Amino acid sequence: MEDSGSFKETSFSNGDVYIGEIKAVLPHGKGKYTWSDGTVYEGDWEDGKRTGKGLIIWPSGAKYEGDISGGYLHGYGTFTRSTGCVYRGSWRMNAYHGIGWKEYSNSDSYEGLWREGIREGCGRYSWSNGNTYIGNWKGGKIDGRGVMKWANGDTFDGCWVNGLRHGSGVYIYADGGLYFGTWSKGLKDGKGTFYPAGSKHPSIRKFSINSNDSGLSLNTEKHSAPKPRVKRSLSENISGISRSKCSHQISRRTTSLDAYQNLRDPAGDRTCHDSSSTVLQTFGESQSEASGTSTLVYEREYMQGVLIMERTKKYSESSHKNKRQNKFNVTPVKKSSCMDIFGGRRSYYLKLNLQLGIRYTVGKITPVPAREVRSSDFGGRAMIKMYFPKEGSQRTPPHYSIDFYWKDYCPMVFRNLREMFKLDAAEYMMSICGDSGLRDISSPGKSGSIFYLSQDERFVIKTLKKSELKFLLNMLPKYYNHVGKYENTLITKFFGLHRITLRGGKKVRFVVMGNMFCTELHIHRRYDLKGSSQGRCTHKDKINSHTTLKDLDLKYEFQMDIKLRESLLNQISIDCKFLESQHIIDYSLLLGLHFRAPENLKALAELPGPMQRPDSLPSGDDVKQGEQLIIPKGLLLVAHEPSFVDTTPGPHIRGKLKAHSIGDMEVDLLLPGTARLRVQLGVNMPAQAISKVDEDKVDASEVELFEVYDVVLYMGIIDILQEYNMKKKIEHACKSLRFDPMTISVVEPKIYAQRFINFFHKKVFPETP
């Protein structure tokens, strides 16, 4: 050991050397340590550990300069690889974490948020070829809301999942055309509107996408009422080829965006706020204010990238004003008589109160030993009541909502129902009460109810009238027996019944239901079917991708496996008999259709081809390129294999179902390139949709290219809690069924049930010829 002033030099038997200040026998203060492999650290030490500011140089030529804590790269610093890749920003425990900027060796760059070494949150990624993405990331991939601008001038503003366009968005073409619509796994899927270059179109500023609307968190940390999100503009365009069917012309356009589609990268739950979004706003203003030479627009419908329908119409600013509330995702809540409760901050507090109450009561009832329900478990007196003061109490946690009273009806009954429906209590609470919170959705009907959707979309929460709550409580014993006896029942599943009383005595009642459209497949069309024709159609100008259509809008009849059809119709009959016994009418069958692209037209799909690979793309560290998507080859039933499908109970889980076509065995539905799904009654049911439109009545401006489609069906019986008023219901039935009230009196529920059953037996699911 040699003394060098206040510094000491120490050589170790393994070849390491330290020169610097020492406290006792440990490096402490300033010092330089050289390892035998050539690694060098020069900087601050504390009790033998590298802590403070320092410089590390590795034998490979890589170096780090910045904050160090306990031997870890921790704080702010710059890391430079020998390849020329540079990261400058925040660190945590040797990993990029927080805000940082990184330039890759191929000249790509990323600036934004990181989480444990992976792009997560808001950020901007710029490719060396001129493409740029600004938006959300998740797990190192583009995921969430974001704007992609290609070097050729095309721009997409919308939703992404796993590096692919997925959800609502707007594509702006460099030539000025726009396409507003929806995508699924990178392909146009569902309804949209195309505005050709040079045509008049609405200002893009009028449209917005909310990929995570009204998110709430149920923590004990302080919350503030949510502020309005920054609206970002959207858009899209096309360049074209045309095909014809009969005497009609159909314009079909391909997009250069599809040649670049699979840009894979991160996403996050936060909404990015970036001034670059003004590029789209400016574009929208200049284009919409220009005097377009064309007034034609094309309303289109796609399935997995294949155009199946096009309707030509003239665009006018006045007609478009009525459609501006179509926001491409979760639409605004309709106003009702109780809007004073639900508006603004009150809506935020109401949802937070609902989460607090459900977490409390589910947590309280779950540890109770399981037992059969008793008669005392039913009725309005079977309840858990609790007061939730803002500052907390011996039984309730402090919170940052407003004081409220909570009432949970029939807790033991609903606990048993959740177990009967195979729902885990912890998963149920996390779905509704997790950090992601609840979203507002609009009611498709005229009830005036307010609907909330859990962030994982498994559960729908609906507000009830007092009369509806009383009716459900009265019906609950028979409902409990019915769903226990028939595991394949199509009747809505109820998971909880609650009431919140706010300051001033305002009472809000809720029921938690399963979302039957909770599926990874895109639901292209929704129908509310009652088996009636009176007032059961939707005006074409009011139809968009989220419209729930009615009986007269259904242009198909469905054919399916003999055994599946028999089981379905038998269950509809059983459920209708139960509803009849409860003197209920006005219920509906909610039907969702997922269309599959015809196999012989898969070559026409607008494929999201992989992005042009940069010449010097580093492996493992930069943005991964997308994989080529496989176009589905149709529907295929195979024997059920639990190990091959997700058997996690969902909100619409049902019992066993067998198919005749594979020897009366339980079946899975195989969708090549998409998924393998378990087939259950009303869930993932394969069928063929056969068009039954009279060609003489078809609007010449609307062209549907195919007559038969492969479809996947989702269905359930809803609206069984309408206000019970026999006189009013009989008058309504007489109007739609055209009977004299004096001739049907109290047997009216029986007539409604029989008409409902016959409608599905003969019109919707007719027997195969």
GROMACS .gro file of N, CA and C in nm, residues 106-203:
model
  294
  106ASN      N    1  -2.902   0.261  -3.553
  106ASN     CA    2  -2.951   0.275  -3.690
  106ASN      C    3  -3.013   0.412  -3.716
  107SER      N    4  -2.991   0.506  -3.620
  107SER     CA    5  -3.039   0.644  -3.628
  107SER      C    6  -3.186   0.661  -3.591
  108ASP      N    7  -3.257   0.553  -3.552
  108ASP     CA    8  -3.389   0.570  -3.492
  108ASP      C    9  -3.372   0.639  -3.358
  109SER      N   10  -3.477   0.703  -3.309
  109SER     CA   11  -3.470   0.766  -3.177
  109SER      C   12  -3.604   0.759  -3.107
  110TYR      N   13  -3.598   0.756  -2.973
  110TYR     CA   14  -3.719   0.755  -2.891
  110TYR      C   15  -3.700   0.853  -2.777
  111GLU      N   16  -3.804   0.932  -2.752
  111GLU     CA   17  -3.803   1.026  -2.641
  111GLU      C   18  -3.935   1.016  -2.569
  112GLY      N   19  -3.929   0.979  -2.441
  112GLY     CA   20  -4.052   0.964  -2.366
  112GLY      C   21  -4.032   0.887  -2.238
  113LEU      N   22  -4.138   0.816  -2.196
  113LEU     CA   23  -4.136   0.745  -2.069
  113LEU      C   24  -4.088   0.602  -2.084
  114TRP      N   25  -4.016   0.556  -1.981
  114TRP     CA   26  -3.966   0.419  -1.974
  114TRP      C   27  -4.010   0.357  -1.842
  115ARG      N   28  -4.021   0.227  -1.842
  115ARG     CA   29  -4.051   0.154  -1.719
  115ARG      C   30  -3.969   0.026  -1.716
  116GLU      N   31  -3.874   0.021  -1.624
  116GLU     CA   32  -3.788  -0.096  -1.606
  116GLU      C   33  -3.724  -0.140  -1.738
  117GLY      N   34  -3.672  -0.043  -1.810
  117GLY     CA   35  -3.598  -0.071  -1.932
  117GLY      C   36  -3.682  -0.085  -2.057
  118ILE      N   37  -3.813  -0.067  -2.047
  118ILE     CA   38  -3.903  -0.086  -2.161
  118ILE      C   39  -3.984   0.041  -2.182
  119ARG      N   40  -4.009   0.076  -2.309
  119ARG     CA   41  -4.091   0.193  -2.339
  119ARG      C   42  -4.233   0.170  -2.287
  120GLU      N   43  -4.277   0.258  -2.199
  120GLU     CA   44  -4.408   0.241  -2.136
  120GLU      C   45  -4.462   0.378  -2.099
  121GLY      N   46  -4.574   0.416  -2.156
  121GLY     CA   47  -4.632   0.548  -2.131
  121GLY      C   48  -4.633   0.630  -2.258
  122CYS      N   49  -4.615   0.759  -2.246
  122CYS     CA   50  -4.619   0.849  -2.361
  122CYS      C   51  -4.479   0.868  -2.419
  123GLY      N   52  -4.471   0.870  -2.550
  123GLY     CA   53  -4.341   0.893  -2.610
  123GLY      C   54  -4.347   0.914  -2.759
  124ARG      N   55  -4.236   0.963  -2.813
  124ARG     CA   56  -4.223   0.986  -2.957
  124ARG      C   57  -4.110   0.897  -3.011
  125TYR      N   58  -4.143   0.821  -3.115
  125TYR     CA   59  -4.043   0.737  -3.180
  125TYR      C   60  -4.029   0.784  -3.325
  126SER      N   61  -3.904   0.809  -3.364
  126SER     CA   62  -3.876   0.854  -3.501
  126SER      C   63  -3.786   0.752  -3.569
  127TRP      N   64  -3.832   0.702  -3.683
  127TRP     CA   65  -3.753   0.607  -3.760
  127TRP      C   66  -3.659   0.682  -3.855
  128SER      N   67  -3.552   0.619  -3.889
  128SER     CA   68  -3.453   0.682  -3.977
  128SER      C   69  -3.509   0.704  -4.117
  129ASN      N   70  -3.616   0.630  -4.153
  129ASN     CA   71  -3.674   0.647  -4.286
  129ASN      C   72  -3.776   0.761  -4.292
  130GLY      N   73  -3.795   0.833  -4.179
  130GLY     CA   74  -3.884   0.949  -4.180
  130GLY      C   75  -4.018   0.928  -4.114
  131ASN      N   76  -4.053   0.803  -4.079
  131ASN     CA   77  -4.179   0.778  -4.010
  131ASN      C   78  -4.169   0.823  -3.865
  132THR      N   79  -4.282   0.870  -3.809
  132THR     CA   80  -4.284   0.918  -3.671
  132THR      C   81  -4.412   0.874  -3.602
  133TYR      N   82  -4.397   0.830  -3.478
  133TYR     CA   83  -4.514   0.795  -3.396
  133TYR      C   84  -4.508   0.874  -3.266
  134ILE      N   85  -4.621   0.936  -3.229
  134ILE     CA   86  -4.634   1.006  -3.102
  134ILE      C   87  -4.757   0.952  -3.032
  135GLY      N   88  -4.738   0.896  -2.915
  135GLY     CA   89  -4.854   0.843  -2.845
  135GLY      C   90  -4.817   0.749  -2.733
  136ASN      N   91  -4.907   0.657  -2.703
  136ASN     CA   92  -4.892   0.567  -2.590
  136ASN      C   93  -4.822   0.436  -2.627
  137TRP      N   94  -4.751   0.383  -2.527
  137TRP     CA   95  -4.676   0.258  -2.543
  137TRP      C   96  -4.706   0.166  -2.425
  138LYS      N   97  -4.694   0.037  -2.449
  138LYS     CA   98  -4.713  -0.059  -2.341
  138LYS      C   99  -4.627  -0.182  -2.368
  139GLY      N  100  -4.546  -0.217  -2.271
  139GLY     CA  101  -4.462  -0.336  -2.286
  139GLY      C  102  -4.366  -0.329  -2.402
  140GLY      N  103  -4.323  -0.208  -2.440
  140GLY     CA  104  -4.230  -0.191  -2.550
  140GLY      C  105  -4.294  -0.183  -2.686
  141LYS      N  106  -4.429  -0.183  -2.694
  141LYS     CA  107  -4.498  -0.179  -2.821
  141LYS      C  108  -4.599  -0.065  -2.825
  142ILE      N  109  -4.627  -0.021  -2.948
  142ILE     CA  110  -4.732   0.081  -2.965
  142ILE      C  111  -4.864   0.023  -2.918
  143ASP      N  112  -4.929   0.090  -2.824
  143ASP     CA  113  -5.051   0.035  -2.768
  143ASP      C  114  -5.126   0.147  -2.697
  144GLY      N  115  -5.246   0.176  -2.740
  144GLY     CA  116  -5.325   0.285  -2.682
  144GLY      C  117  -5.354   0.389  -2.786
  145ARG      N  118  -5.364   0.513  -2.743
  145ARG     CA  119  -5.395   0.623  -2.834
  145ARG      C  120  -5.266   0.681  -2.891
  146GLY      N  121  -5.260   0.703  -3.023
  146GLY     CA  122  -5.139   0.760  -3.080
  146GLY      C  123  -5.157   0.802  -3.224
  147VAL      N  124  -5.059   0.882  -3.269
  147VAL     CA  125  -5.059   0.935  -3.407
  147VAL      C  126  -4.933   0.886  -3.478
  148MET      N  127  -4.952   0.820  -3.592
  148MET     CA  128  -4.842   0.775  -3.675
  148MET      C  129  -4.841   0.857  -3.803
  149LYS      N  130  -4.725   0.913  -3.836
  149LYS     CA  131  -4.711   0.986  -3.960
  149LYS      C  132  -4.601   0.922  -4.042
  150TRP      N  133  -4.636   0.883  -4.164
  150TRP     CA  134  -4.540   0.818  -4.253
  150TRP      C  135  -4.466   0.920  -4.339
  151ALA      N  136  -4.351   0.879  -4.387
  151ALA     CA  137  -4.268   0.968  -4.467
  151ALA      C  138  -4.338   1.011  -4.595
  152ASN      N  139  -4.434   0.929  -4.643
  152ASN     CA  140  -4.504   0.965  -4.765
  152ASN      C  141  -4.616   1.067  -4.743
  153GLY      N  142  -4.636   1.110  -4.615
  153GLY     CA  143  -4.737   1.212  -4.586
  153GLY      C  144  -4.865   1.158  -4.528
  154ASP      N  145  -4.886   1.026  -4.531
  154ASP     CA  146  -5.006   0.968  -4.471
  154ASP      C  147  -4.997   0.977  -4.319
  155THR      N  148  -5.114   0.987  -4.254
  155THR     CA  149  -5.120   0.997  -4.108
  155THR      C  150  -5.236   0.916  -4.055
  156PHE      N  151  -5.213   0.847  -3.945
  156PHE     CA  152  -5.321   0.776  -3.876
  156PHE      C  153  -5.326   0.824  -3.732
  157ASP      N  154  -5.445   0.863  -3.688
  157ASP     CA  155  -5.467   0.907  -3.551
  157ASP      C  156  -5.576   0.820  -3.493
  158GLY      N  157  -5.541   0.739  -3.394
  158GLY     CA  158  -5.643   0.651  -3.339
  158GLY      C  159  -5.587   0.554  -3.237
  159CYS      N  160  -5.652   0.440  -3.227
  159CYS     CA  161  -5.619   0.340  -3.125
  159CYS      C  162  -5.531   0.230  -3.181
  160TRP      N  163  -5.440   0.182  -3.097
  160TRP     CA  164  -5.346   0.076  -3.133
  160TRP      C  165  -5.346  -0.031  -3.025
  161VAL      N  166  -5.322  -0.155  -3.068
  161VAL     CA  167  -5.303  -0.264  -2.973
  161VAL      C  168  -5.191  -0.352  -3.025
  162ASN      N  169  -5.089  -0.372  -2.942
  162ASN     CA  170  -4.980  -0.462  -2.977
  162ASN      C  171  -4.912  -0.426  -3.108
  163GLY      N  172  -4.899  -0.295  -3.133
  163GLY     CA  173  -4.830  -0.250  -3.253
  163GLY      C  174  -4.915  -0.242  -3.377
  164LEU      N  175  -5.044  -0.273  -3.368
  164LEU     CA  176  -5.135  -0.271  -3.483
  164LEU      C  177  -5.251  -0.176  -3.458
  165ARG      N  178  -5.301  -0.116  -3.566
  165ARG     CA  179  -5.421  -0.033  -3.553
  165ARG      C  180  -5.535  -0.123  -3.508
  166HIS      N  181  -5.599  -0.086  -3.399
  166HIS     CA  182  -5.704  -0.171  -3.344
  166HIS      C  183  -5.801  -0.082  -3.267
  167GLY      N  184  -5.920  -0.066  -3.321
  167GLY     CA  185  -6.019   0.023  -3.260
  167GLY      C  186  -6.052   0.138  -3.355
  168SER      N  187  -6.094   0.247  -3.300
  168SER     CA  188  -6.138   0.361  -3.380
  168SER      C  189  -6.021   0.449  -3.421
  169GLY      N  190  -6.036   0.514  -3.535
  169GLY     CA  191  -5.932   0.603  -3.581
  169GLY      C  192  -5.967   0.674  -3.709
  170VAL      N  193  -5.878   0.762  -3.748
  170VAL     CA  194  -5.894   0.837  -3.872
  170VAL      C  195  -5.763   0.829  -3.949
  171TYR      N  196  -5.773   0.796  -4.075
  171TYR     CA  197  -5.656   0.788  -4.161
  171TYR      C  198  -5.661   0.904  -4.261
  172ILE      N  199  -5.556   0.986  -4.262
  172ILE     CA  200  -5.547   1.099  -4.354
  172ILE      C  201  -5.445   1.064  -4.462
  173TYR      N  202  -5.487   1.061  -4.584
  173TYR     CA  203  -5.395   1.034  -4.693
  173TYR      C  204  -5.325   1.163  -4.736
  174ALA      N  205  -5.210   1.146  -4.792
  174ALA     CA  206  -5.129   1.261  -4.833
  174ALA      C  207  -5.201   1.346  -4.938
  175ASP      N  208  -5.290   1.282  -5.016
  175ASP     CA  209  -5.359   1.357  -5.122
  175ASP      C  210  -5.482   1.431  -5.069
  176GLY      N  211  -5.513   1.416  -4.939
  176GLY     CA  212  -5.625   1.490  -4.882
  176GLY      C  213  -5.747   1.408  -4.851
  177GLY      N  214  -5.749   1.280  -4.891
  177GLY     CA  215  -5.864   1.195  -4.860
  177GLY      C  216  -5.863   1.155  -4.713
  178LEU      N  217  -5.980   1.118  -4.664
  178LEU     CA  218  -5.996   1.078  -4.523
  178LEU      C  219  -6.074   0.950  -4.514
  179TYR      N  220  -6.039   0.866  -4.415
  179TYR     CA  221  -6.124   0.753  -4.382
  179TYR      C  222  -6.143   0.750  -4.231
  180PHE      N  223  -6.268   0.766  -4.187
  180PHE     CA  224  -6.304   0.755  -4.046
  180PHE      C  225  -6.363   0.615  -4.026
  181GLY      N  226  -6.307   0.536  -3.937
  181GLY     CA  227  -6.361   0.402  -3.920
  181GLY      C  228  -6.297   0.326  -3.807
  182THR      N  229  -6.309   0.193  -3.814
  182THR     CA  230  -6.253   0.106  -3.711
  182THR      C  231  -6.162   0.002  -3.775
  183TRP      N  232  -6.067  -0.043  -3.695
  183TRP     CA  233  -5.970  -0.144  -3.738
  183TRP      C  234  -5.967  -0.258  -3.637
  184SER      N  235  -5.926  -0.375  -3.683
  184SER     CA  236  -5.907  -0.489  -3.595
  184SER      C  237  -5.780  -0.560  -3.636
  185LYS      N  238  -5.683  -0.565  -3.546
  185LYS     CA  239  -5.553  -0.629  -3.571
  185LYS      C  240  -5.490  -0.579  -3.701
  186GLY      N  241  -5.499  -0.449  -3.723
  186GLY     CA  242  -5.433  -0.388  -3.837
  186GLY      C  243  -5.515  -0.379  -3.962
  187LEU      N  244  -5.633  -0.441  -3.966
  187LEU     CA  245  -5.718  -0.440  -4.086
  187LEU      C  246  -5.845  -0.359  -4.061
  188LYS      N  247  -5.893  -0.292  -4.165
  188LYS     CA  248  -6.023  -0.226  -4.153
  188LYS      C  249  -6.126  -0.334  -4.120
  189ASP      N  250  -6.206  -0.306  -4.019
  189ASP     CA  251  -6.302  -0.406  -3.973
  189ASP      C  252  -6.421  -0.334  -3.913
  190GLY      N  253  -6.533  -0.337  -3.981
  190GLY     CA  254  -6.650  -0.266  -3.935
  190GLY      C  255  -6.685  -0.150  -4.026
  191LYS      N  256  -6.767  -0.060  -3.976
  191LYS     CA  257  -6.818   0.050  -4.058
  191LYS      C  258  -6.727   0.171  -4.052
  192GLY      N  259  -6.729   0.247  -4.161
  192GLY     CA  260  -6.651   0.369  -4.169
  192GLY      C  261  -6.698   0.454  -4.285
  193THR      N  262  -6.643   0.574  -4.294
  193THR     CA  263  -6.680   0.667  -4.401
  193THR      C  264  -6.554   0.717  -4.470
  194PHE      N  265  -6.555   0.710  -4.603
  194PHE     CA  266  -6.442   0.757  -4.682
  194PHE      C  267  -6.480   0.886  -4.754
  195TYR      N  268  -6.396   0.989  -4.737
  195TYR     CA  269  -6.412   1.117  -4.805
  195TYR      C  270  -6.300   1.128  -4.908
  196PRO      N  271  -6.330   1.119  -5.037
  196PRO     CA  272  -6.224   1.124  -5.139
  196PRO      C  273  -6.149   1.256  -5.137
  197ALA      N  274  -6.030   1.254  -5.193
  197ALA     CA  275  -5.949   1.375  -5.204
  197ALA      C  276  -6.027   1.481  -5.281
  198GLY      N  277  -6.026   1.604  -5.231
  198GLY     CA  278  -6.095   1.713  -5.297
  198GLY      C  279  -6.240   1.728  -5.256
  199SER      N  280  -6.292   1.633  -5.178
  199SER     CA  281  -6.433   1.643  -5.138
  199SER      C  282  -6.446   1.722  -5.010
  200LYS      N  283  -6.566   1.769  -4.984
  200LYS     CA  284  -6.593   1.837  -4.859
  200LYS      C  285  -6.604   1.732  -4.749
  201HIS      N  286  -6.550   1.764  -4.638
  201HIS     CA  287  -6.561   1.674  -4.524
  201HIS      C  288  -6.559   1.756  -4.396
  202PRO      N  289  -6.608   1.698  -4.287
  202PRO     CA  290  -6.613   1.773  -4.161
  202PRO      C  291  -6.473   1.802  -4.110
  203SER      N  292  -6.460   1.910  -4.035
  203SER     CA  293  -6.332   1.942  -3.974
  203SER      C  294  -6.291   1.829  -3.881
   0.00000   0.00000   0.00000
